[in-house]
Short mmCIF file of C-alpha atoms in Angstrom, two decimals:
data_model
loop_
_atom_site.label_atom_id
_atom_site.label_comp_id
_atom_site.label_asym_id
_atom_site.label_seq_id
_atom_site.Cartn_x
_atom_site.Cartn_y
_atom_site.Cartn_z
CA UNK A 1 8.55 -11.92 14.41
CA UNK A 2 9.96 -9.42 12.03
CA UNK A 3 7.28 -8.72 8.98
CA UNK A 4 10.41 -8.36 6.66
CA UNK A 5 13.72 -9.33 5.74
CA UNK A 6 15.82 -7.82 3.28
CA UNK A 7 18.86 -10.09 2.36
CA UNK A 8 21.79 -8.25 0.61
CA UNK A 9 24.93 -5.80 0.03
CA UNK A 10 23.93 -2.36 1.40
CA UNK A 11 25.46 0.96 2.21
CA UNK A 12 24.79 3.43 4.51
CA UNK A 13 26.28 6.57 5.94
CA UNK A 14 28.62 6.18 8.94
CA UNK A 15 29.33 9.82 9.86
CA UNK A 16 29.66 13.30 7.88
CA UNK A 17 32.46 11.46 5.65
CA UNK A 18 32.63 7.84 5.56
CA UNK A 19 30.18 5.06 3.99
CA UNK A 20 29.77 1.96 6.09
CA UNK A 21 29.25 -1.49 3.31
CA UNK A 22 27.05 -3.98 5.12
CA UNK A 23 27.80 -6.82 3.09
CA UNK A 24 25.51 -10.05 2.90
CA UNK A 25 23.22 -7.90 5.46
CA UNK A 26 19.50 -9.12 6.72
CA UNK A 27 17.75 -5.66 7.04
CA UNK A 28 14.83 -6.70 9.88
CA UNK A 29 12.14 -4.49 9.73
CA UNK A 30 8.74 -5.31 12.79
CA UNK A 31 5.24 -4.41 11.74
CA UNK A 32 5.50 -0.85 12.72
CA UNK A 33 7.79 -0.28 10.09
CA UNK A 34 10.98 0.05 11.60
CA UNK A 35 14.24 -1.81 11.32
CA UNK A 36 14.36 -4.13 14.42
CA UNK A 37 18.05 -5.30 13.80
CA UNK A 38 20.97 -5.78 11.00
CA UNK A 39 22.38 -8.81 11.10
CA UNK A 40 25.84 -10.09 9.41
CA UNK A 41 26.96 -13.20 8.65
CA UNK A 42 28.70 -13.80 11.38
CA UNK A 43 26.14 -13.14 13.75
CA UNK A 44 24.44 -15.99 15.83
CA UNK A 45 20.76 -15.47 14.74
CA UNK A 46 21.75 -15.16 11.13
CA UNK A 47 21.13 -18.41 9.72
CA UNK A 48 17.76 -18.72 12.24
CA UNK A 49 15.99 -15.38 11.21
CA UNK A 50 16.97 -16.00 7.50
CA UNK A 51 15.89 -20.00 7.22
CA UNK A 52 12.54 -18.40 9.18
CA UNK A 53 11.94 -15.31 6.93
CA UNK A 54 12.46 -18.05 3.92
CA UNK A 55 10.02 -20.11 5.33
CA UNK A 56 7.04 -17.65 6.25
CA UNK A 57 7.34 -15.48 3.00
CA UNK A 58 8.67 -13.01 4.07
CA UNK A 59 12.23 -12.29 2.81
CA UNK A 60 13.20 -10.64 -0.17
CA UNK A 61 16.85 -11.61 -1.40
CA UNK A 62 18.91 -8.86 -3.70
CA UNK A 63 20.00 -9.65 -6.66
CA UNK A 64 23.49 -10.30 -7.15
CA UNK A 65 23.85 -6.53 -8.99
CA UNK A 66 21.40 -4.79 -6.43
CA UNK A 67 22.09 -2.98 -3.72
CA UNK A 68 20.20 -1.54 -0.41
CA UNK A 69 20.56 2.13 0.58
CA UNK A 70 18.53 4.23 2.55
CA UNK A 71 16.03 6.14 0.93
CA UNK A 72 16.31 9.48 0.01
CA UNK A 73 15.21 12.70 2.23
CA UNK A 74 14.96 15.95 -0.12
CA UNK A 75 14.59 18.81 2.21
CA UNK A 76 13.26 21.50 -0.20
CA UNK A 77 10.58 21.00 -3.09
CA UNK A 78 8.42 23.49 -4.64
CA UNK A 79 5.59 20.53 -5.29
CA UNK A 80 3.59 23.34 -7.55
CA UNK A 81 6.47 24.16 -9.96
CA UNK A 82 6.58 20.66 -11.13
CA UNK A 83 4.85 21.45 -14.60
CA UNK A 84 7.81 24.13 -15.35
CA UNK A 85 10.83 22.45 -14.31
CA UNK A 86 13.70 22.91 -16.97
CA UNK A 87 12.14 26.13 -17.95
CA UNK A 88 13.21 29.66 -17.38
CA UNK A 89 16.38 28.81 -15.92
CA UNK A 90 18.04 31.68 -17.80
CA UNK A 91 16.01 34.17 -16.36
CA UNK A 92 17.03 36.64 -13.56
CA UNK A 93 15.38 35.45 -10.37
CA UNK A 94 12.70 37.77 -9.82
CA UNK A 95 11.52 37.70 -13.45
CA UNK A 96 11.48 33.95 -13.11
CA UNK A 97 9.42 34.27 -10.40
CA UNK A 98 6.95 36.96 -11.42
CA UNK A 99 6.68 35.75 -15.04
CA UNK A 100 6.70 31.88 -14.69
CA UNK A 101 6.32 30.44 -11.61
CA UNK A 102 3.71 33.12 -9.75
CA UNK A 103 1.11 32.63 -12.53
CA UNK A 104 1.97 28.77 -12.80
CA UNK A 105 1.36 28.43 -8.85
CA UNK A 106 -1.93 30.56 -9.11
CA UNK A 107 -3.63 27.41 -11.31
CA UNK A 108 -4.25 25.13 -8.15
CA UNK A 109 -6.65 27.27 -7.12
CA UNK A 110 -8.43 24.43 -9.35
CA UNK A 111 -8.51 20.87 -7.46
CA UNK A 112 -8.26 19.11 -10.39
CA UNK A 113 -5.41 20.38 -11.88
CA UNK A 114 -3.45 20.09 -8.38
CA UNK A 115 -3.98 16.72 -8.28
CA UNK A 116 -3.13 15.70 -11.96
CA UNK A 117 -0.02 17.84 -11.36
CA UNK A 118 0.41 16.17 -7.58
CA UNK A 119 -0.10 12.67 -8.66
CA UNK A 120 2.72 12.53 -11.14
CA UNK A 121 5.25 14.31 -9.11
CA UNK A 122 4.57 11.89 -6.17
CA UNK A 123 5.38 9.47 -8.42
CA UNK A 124 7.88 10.96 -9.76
CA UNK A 125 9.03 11.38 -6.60
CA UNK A 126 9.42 7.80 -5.15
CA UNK A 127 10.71 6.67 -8.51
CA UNK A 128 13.79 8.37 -8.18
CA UNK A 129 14.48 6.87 -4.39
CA UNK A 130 12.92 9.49 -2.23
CA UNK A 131 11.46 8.56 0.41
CA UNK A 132 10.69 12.00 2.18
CA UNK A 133 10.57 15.26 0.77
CA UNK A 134 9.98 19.14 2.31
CA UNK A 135 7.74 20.38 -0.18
CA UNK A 136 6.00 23.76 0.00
CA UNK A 137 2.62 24.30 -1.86
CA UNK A 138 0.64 27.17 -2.54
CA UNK A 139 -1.60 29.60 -0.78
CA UNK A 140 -4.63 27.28 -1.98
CA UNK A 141 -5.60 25.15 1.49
CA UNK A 142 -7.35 23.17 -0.47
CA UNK A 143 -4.80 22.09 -3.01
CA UNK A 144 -2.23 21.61 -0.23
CA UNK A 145 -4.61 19.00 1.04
CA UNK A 146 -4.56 17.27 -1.87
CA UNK A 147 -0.89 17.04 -1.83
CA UNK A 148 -1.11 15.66 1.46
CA UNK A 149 -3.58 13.43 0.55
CA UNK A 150 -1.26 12.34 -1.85
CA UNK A 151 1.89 11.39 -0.29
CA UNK A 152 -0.49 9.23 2.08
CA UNK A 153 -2.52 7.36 -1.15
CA UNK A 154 1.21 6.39 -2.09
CA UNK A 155 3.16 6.52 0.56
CA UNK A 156 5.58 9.11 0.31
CA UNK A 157 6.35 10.98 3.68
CA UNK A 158 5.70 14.86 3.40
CA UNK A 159 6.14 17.68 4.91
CA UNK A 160 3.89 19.89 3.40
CA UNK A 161 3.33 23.91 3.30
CA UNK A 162 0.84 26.35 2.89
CA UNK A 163 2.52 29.01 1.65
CA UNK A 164 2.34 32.99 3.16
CA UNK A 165 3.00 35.46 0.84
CA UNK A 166 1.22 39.17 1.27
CA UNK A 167 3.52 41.63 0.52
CA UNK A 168 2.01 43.46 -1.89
CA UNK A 169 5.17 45.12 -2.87
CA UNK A 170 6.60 41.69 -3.71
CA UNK A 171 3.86 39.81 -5.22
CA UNK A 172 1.41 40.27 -7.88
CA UNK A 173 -2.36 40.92 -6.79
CA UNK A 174 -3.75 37.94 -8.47
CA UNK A 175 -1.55 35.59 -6.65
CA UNK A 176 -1.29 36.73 -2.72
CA UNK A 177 -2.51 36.52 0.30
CA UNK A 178 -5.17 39.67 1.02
CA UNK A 179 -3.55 40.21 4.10
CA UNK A 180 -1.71 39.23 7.11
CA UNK A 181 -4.89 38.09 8.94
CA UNK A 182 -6.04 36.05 5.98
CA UNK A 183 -2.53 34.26 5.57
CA UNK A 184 -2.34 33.19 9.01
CA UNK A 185 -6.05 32.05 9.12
CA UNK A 186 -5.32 29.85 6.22
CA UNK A 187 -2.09 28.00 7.81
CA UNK A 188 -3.97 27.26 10.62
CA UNK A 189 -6.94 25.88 8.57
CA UNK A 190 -4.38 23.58 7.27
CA UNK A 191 -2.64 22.93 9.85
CA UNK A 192 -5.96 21.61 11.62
CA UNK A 193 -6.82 19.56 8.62
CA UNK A 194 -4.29 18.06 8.15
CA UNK A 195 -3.80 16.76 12.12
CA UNK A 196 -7.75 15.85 11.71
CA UNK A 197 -6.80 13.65 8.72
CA UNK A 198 -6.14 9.59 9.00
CA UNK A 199 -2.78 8.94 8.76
CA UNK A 200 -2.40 5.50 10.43
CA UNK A 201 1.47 5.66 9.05
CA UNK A 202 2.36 9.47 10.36
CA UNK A 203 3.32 10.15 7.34
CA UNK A 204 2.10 13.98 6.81
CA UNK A 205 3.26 16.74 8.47
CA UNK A 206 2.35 20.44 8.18
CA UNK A 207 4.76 22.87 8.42
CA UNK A 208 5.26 26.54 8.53
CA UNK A 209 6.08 28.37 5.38
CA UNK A 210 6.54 31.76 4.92
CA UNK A 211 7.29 31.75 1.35
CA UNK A 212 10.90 34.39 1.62
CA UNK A 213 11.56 37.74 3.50
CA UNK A 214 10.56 39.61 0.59
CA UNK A 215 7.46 38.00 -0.10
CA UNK A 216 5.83 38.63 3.29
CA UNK A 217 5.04 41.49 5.79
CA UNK A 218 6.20 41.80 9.12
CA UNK A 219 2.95 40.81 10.53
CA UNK A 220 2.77 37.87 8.75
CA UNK A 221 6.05 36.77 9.57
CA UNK A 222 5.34 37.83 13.64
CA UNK A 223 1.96 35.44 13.05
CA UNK A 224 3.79 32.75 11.69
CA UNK A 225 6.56 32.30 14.71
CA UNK A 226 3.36 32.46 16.76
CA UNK A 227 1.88 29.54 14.78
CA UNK A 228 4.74 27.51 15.15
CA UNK A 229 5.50 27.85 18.36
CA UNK A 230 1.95 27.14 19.01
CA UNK A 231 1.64 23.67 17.20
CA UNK A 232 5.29 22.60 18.11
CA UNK A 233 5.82 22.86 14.02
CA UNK A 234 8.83 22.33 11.23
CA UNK A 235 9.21 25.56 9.34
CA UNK A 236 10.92 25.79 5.70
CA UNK A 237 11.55 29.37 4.11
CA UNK A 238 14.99 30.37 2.06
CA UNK A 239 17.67 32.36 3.32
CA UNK A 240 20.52 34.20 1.20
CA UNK A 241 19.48 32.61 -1.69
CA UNK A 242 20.93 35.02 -4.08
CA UNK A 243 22.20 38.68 -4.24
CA UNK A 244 18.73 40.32 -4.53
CA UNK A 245 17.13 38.13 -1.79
CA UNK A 246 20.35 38.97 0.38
CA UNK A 247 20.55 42.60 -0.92
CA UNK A 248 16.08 43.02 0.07
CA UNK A 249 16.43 42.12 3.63
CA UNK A 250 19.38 44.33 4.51
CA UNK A 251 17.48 47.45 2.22
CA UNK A 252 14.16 46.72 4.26
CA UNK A 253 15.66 45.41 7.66
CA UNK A 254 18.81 46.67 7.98
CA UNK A 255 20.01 42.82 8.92
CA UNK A 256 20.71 39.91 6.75
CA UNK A 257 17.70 37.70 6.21
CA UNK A 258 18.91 34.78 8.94
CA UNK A 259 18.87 37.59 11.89
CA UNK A 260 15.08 38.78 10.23
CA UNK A 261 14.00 35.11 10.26
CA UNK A 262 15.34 35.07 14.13
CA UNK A 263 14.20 38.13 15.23
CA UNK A 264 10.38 36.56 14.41
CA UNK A 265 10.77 33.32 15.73
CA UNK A 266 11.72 31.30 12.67
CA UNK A 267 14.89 29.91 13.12
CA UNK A 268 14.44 26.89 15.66
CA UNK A 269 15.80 23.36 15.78
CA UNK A 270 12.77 22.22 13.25
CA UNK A 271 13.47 24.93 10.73
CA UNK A 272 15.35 24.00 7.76
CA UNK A 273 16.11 27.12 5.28
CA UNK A 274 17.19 26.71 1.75
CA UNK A 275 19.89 27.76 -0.27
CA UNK A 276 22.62 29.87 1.95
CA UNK A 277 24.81 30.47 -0.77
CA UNK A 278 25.08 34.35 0.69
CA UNK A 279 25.71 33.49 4.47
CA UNK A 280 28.52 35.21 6.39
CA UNK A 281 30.03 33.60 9.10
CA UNK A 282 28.54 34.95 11.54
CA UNK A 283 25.20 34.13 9.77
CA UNK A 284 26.50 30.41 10.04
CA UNK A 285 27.26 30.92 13.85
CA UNK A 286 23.16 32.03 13.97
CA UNK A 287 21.80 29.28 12.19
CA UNK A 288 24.19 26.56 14.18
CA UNK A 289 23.29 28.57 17.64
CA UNK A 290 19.49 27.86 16.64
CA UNK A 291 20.83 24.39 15.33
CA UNK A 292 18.23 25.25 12.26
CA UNK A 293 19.29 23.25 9.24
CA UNK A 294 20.60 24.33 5.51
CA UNK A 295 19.09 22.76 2.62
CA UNK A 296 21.98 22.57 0.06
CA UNK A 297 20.05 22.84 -3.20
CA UNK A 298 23.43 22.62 -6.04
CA UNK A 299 21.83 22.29 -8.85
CA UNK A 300 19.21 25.27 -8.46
CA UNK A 301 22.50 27.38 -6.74
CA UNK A 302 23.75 27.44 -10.25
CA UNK A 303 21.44 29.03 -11.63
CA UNK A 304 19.89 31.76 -8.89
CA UNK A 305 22.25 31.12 -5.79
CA UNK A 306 25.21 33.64 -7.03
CA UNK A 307 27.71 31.37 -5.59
CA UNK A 308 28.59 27.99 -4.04
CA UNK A 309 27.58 27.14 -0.64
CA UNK A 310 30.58 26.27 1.49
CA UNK A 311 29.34 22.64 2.81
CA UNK A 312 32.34 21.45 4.05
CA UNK A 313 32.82 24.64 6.20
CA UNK A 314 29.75 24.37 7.40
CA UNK A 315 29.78 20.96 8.84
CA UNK A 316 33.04 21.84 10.41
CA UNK A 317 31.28 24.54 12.61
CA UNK A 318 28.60 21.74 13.32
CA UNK A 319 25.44 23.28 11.49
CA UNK A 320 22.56 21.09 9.86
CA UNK A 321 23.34 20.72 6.23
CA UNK A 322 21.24 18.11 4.19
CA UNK A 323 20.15 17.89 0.30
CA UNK A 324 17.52 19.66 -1.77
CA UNK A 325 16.54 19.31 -4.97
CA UNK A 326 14.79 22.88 -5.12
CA UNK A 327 12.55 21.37 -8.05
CA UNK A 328 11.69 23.96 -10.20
CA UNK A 329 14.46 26.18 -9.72
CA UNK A 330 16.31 22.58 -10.02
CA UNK A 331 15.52 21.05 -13.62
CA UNK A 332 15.46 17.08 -11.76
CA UNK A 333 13.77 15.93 -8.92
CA UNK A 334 16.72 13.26 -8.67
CA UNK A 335 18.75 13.68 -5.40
CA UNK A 336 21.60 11.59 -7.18
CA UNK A 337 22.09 14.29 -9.62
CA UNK A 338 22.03 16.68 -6.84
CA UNK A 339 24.67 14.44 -4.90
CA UNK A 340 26.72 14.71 -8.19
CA UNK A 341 26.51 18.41 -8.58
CA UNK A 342 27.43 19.11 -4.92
CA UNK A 343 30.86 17.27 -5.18
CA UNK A 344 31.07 18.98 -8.57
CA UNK A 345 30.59 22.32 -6.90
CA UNK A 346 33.15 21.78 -4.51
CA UNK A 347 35.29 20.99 -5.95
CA UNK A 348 34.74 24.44 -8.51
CA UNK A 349 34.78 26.45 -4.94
CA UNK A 350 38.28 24.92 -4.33
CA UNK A 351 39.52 25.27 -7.50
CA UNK A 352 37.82 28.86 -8.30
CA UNK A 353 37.09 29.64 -12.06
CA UNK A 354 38.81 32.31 -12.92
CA UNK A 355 41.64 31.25 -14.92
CA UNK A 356 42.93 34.98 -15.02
CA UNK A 357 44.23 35.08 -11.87
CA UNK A 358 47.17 33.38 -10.31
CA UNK A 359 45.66 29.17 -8.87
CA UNK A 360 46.70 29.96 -5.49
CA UNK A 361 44.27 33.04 -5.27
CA UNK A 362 41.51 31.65 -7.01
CA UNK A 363 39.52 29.56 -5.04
CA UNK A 364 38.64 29.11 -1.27
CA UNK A 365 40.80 26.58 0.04
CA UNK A 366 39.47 22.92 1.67
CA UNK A 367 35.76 23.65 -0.09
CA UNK A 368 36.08 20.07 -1.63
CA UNK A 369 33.50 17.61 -0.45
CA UNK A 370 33.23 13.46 -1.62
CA UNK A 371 30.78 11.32 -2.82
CA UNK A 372 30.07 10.19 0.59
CA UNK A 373 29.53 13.80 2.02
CA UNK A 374 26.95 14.31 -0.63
CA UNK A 375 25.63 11.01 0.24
CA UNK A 376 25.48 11.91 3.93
CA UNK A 377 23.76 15.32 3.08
CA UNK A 378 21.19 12.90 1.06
CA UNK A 379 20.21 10.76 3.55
CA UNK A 380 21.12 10.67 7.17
CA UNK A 381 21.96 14.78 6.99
CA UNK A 382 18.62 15.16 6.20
CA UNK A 383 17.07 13.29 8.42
CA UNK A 384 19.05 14.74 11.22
CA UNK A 385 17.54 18.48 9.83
CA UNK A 386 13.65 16.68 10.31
CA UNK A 387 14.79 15.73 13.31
CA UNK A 388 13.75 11.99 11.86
CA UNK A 389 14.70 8.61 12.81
CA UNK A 390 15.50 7.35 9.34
CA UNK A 391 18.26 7.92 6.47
CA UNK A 392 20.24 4.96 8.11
CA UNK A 393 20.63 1.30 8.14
CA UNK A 394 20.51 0.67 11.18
CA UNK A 395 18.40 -0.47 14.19
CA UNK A 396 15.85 1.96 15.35
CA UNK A 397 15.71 3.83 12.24
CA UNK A 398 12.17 3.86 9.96
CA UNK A 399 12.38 1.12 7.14
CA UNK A 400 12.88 3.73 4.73
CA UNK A 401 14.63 2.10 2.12
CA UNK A 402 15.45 1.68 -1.33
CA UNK A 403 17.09 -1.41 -3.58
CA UNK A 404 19.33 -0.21 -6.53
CA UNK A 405 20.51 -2.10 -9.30
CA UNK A 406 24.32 -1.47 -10.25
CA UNK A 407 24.63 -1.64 -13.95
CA UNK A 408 27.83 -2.19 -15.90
CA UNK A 409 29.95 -4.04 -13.55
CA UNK A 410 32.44 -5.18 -15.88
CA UNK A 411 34.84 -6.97 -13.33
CA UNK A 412 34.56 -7.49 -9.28
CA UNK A 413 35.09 -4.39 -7.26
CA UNK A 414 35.71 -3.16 -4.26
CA UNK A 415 32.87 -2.08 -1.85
CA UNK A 416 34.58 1.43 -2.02
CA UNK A 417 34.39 1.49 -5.96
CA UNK A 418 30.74 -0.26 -5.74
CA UNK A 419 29.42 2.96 -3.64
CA UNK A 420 31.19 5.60 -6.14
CA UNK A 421 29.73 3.90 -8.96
CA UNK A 422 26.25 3.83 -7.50
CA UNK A 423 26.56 7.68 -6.57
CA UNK A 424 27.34 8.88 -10.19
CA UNK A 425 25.68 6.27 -12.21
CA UNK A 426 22.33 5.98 -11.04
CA UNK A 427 18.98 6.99 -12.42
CA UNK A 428 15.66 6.44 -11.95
CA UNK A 429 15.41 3.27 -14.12
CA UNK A 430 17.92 1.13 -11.83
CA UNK A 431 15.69 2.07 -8.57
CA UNK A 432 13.97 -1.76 -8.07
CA UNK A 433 12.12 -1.23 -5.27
CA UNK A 434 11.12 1.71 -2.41
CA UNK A 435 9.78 1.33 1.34
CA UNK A 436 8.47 3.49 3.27
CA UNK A 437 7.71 2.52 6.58
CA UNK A 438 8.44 -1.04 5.57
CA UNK A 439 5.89 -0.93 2.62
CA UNK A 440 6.79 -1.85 -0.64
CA UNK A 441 5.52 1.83 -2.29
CA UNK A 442 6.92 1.68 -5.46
CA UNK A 443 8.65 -0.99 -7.86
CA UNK A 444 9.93 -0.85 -11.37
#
């Protein structure tokens, strides 16, 4: 007998680019969290399992202005910046790093300030419909545990990372690791911690995380392919994220950052790597060839990315592309304003924005991505890039799940116009309800 029924209009992502509207939907979801089946009115059993769900307690009908989507999956976090996002944005990369968000990160050496800081963004977090999120921490095991610790108390699924960074040429000496040895000896620590750990719900998962090419040495980054191939782990890092990043790993290397990641093991089918905005194609070709996934982060792309990452191209080759809010070097830990910024993006990359030179010249051609792209990069793209069984509505998929209200519905629409408005009109005060796992995490 299913544990819970969820009666209502929902949408999901069909493919790459189109929406699927399940209208007057029972979502089924069994005791170990996952949706059993999606019925429609028309099925046989429809009238059965609802009268029955009535009848034990265990439905929960939609409003007539809410809707059921899948919950969110935001594949790259930095959990630690949370205290400085909307700050600094102005600032050149590396003196954003080394003047804000280095001595910000340093602080969770001290517990209690890491989980102050941890509990709110978790929070935070689920109240804006995520239901999964890539986070990296700090080089603190301990603080990274309480992040873990975290997600579990409230139900968020992470992926959480203790961050290697010991390049001393790259990061200041009162926030590194001492050296390769010590890096590696911590990531196992928490990797073995956090396996140890109760989690009834599997919902924490270490991963892998050397912090950038520039920030680590070549031992650290030979260690850390060892580690993961070791453990069987996800790995996050970033790769072309802007000119200097790009422009450090060809000075050092002699190769673009994507063949350095490869060379050391990095780039497998559980890596996800953030930002790409400096790929070349035959970059692209690597990452697809490795089938390790892109974490489009628009909003933070803006501001340190030194261009727009070509999405649509990139799903045409057939690479992993999925969502990120990139929080801090992204002011909002909402994936809907991410979703927003990435069609806005695209549409700039089509268009170019240089008015100076003739229209036909200006941008790159076919950039432009929909609503439902973004969407697909936001849910079901990312969980394709965890190699997860969620982001959909659909049977054998993790109950996941979030219930939006849709506000300002002056006159009956179509499903089409329903989803459009619900992709550039929500915020975190029309999310109703979140599940993860089936469990009613968060409501408002």
């Amino acid at each position: 007998m299913e544990s819970l029924v969820i009666r209502g209009s929902a949408f999901t992502a069909q493919d790459e680019y189109h929406v699927q509207p399940l209208n007057d939907c029972l979502v089924c979801v069994d005791a170990a969290g996952w949706i059993e089946r999606v019925l429609l009115p028309a099925d046989d059993d429809y009238d059965r399992v609802l009268a029955n769900a009535r009848q034990h307690h265990r439905l929960r009908a939609l409003a007539e202005d809410e809707y059921l989507l899948p919950g969110l999956i935001d594949l790259h976090v930095h959990a630690p910046q949370w205290p400085q996002a909307g700050l600094a944005l102005d600032r050149p990369l590396a003196d954003w790093l080394n003047v804000y968000t280095f001595p910000l990160e340093a602080r969770f050496s001290d517990q209690v300030f890491a989980g102050k800081v941890y509990q709110d963004f978790v929070k935070t977090l689920l109240a804006h419909g995520t239901t999964t999120a890539m986070m990296f921490g700090t080089i603190h095991v301990d603080a990274n545990m309480v992040l873990a610790d975290e997600c579990r108390r409230q139900g968020l699924r992470g992926y959480v990372g203790q961050v290697t960074m010991d390049n001393p040429e790259q990061t200041p000496d009162y926030y590194r690791d001492h050296s390769a040895e010590d890096a590696l000896a911590a990531s196992e620590q928490f990797i073995q911690r956090v396996q140890a750990s109760p989690d009834p719900d599997s919902l924490v998962t270490p991963v892998i995380t050397p912090r950038f090419v520039p920030s680590c040495t070549d031992a650290a980054l030979a260690g850390l392919g060892r580690l993961a191939a070791k453990y069987d782990l996800p790995i996050q890092s970033h790769v072309s994220e802007s000119n200097w990043e790009s422009q450090y790993a060809i000075d050092r290397f002699g190769m673009h950052d994507a063949e350095v990641l490869n060379r050391f093991g990095l780039l497998t089918s559980r890596a996800v790597m953030a930002h790409g905005t400096q790929l070349t194609g035959r970059d692209m070709q690597l990452l697809r060839k490795q089938q390790t996934a892109i974490a489009h982060c628009p909003i933070s792309n803006i501001y340190f990315g030194n261009g727009v990452l070509p999405v649509h191209q990139l799903l045409a080759m057939g690479n992993r592309v999925g969502l990120g809010s990139d929080i801090s070097g992204g002011y909002t830990p909402s994936l809907y304003h991410n979703i927003r910024q990435a069609v806005k993006s695209s549409r700039m990359l089509t268009d170019g924005v240089d008015s100076r030179r003739p229209a036909a010249q200006r941008g790159v051609a076919d950039s432009q991505i929909t609503a439902a792209t973004a969407f697909y990069l936001a849910t079901a793209g990312g969980a394709q890039a965890l190699n997860l069984a969620a982001g959909r509505i659909a049977v054998g998929c993790r109950a996941d799940l979030q219930v939006v209200r849709a506000q300002r519905m002056w006159k009956r629409m179509s499903d089409a116009d329903v989803f459009e408005r619900l992709m550039y009109q929500t915020e975190a005060a029309d999310i109703k309800g979140v599940y993860v796992n089936g469990h009613l995490v968060y409501e408002n």
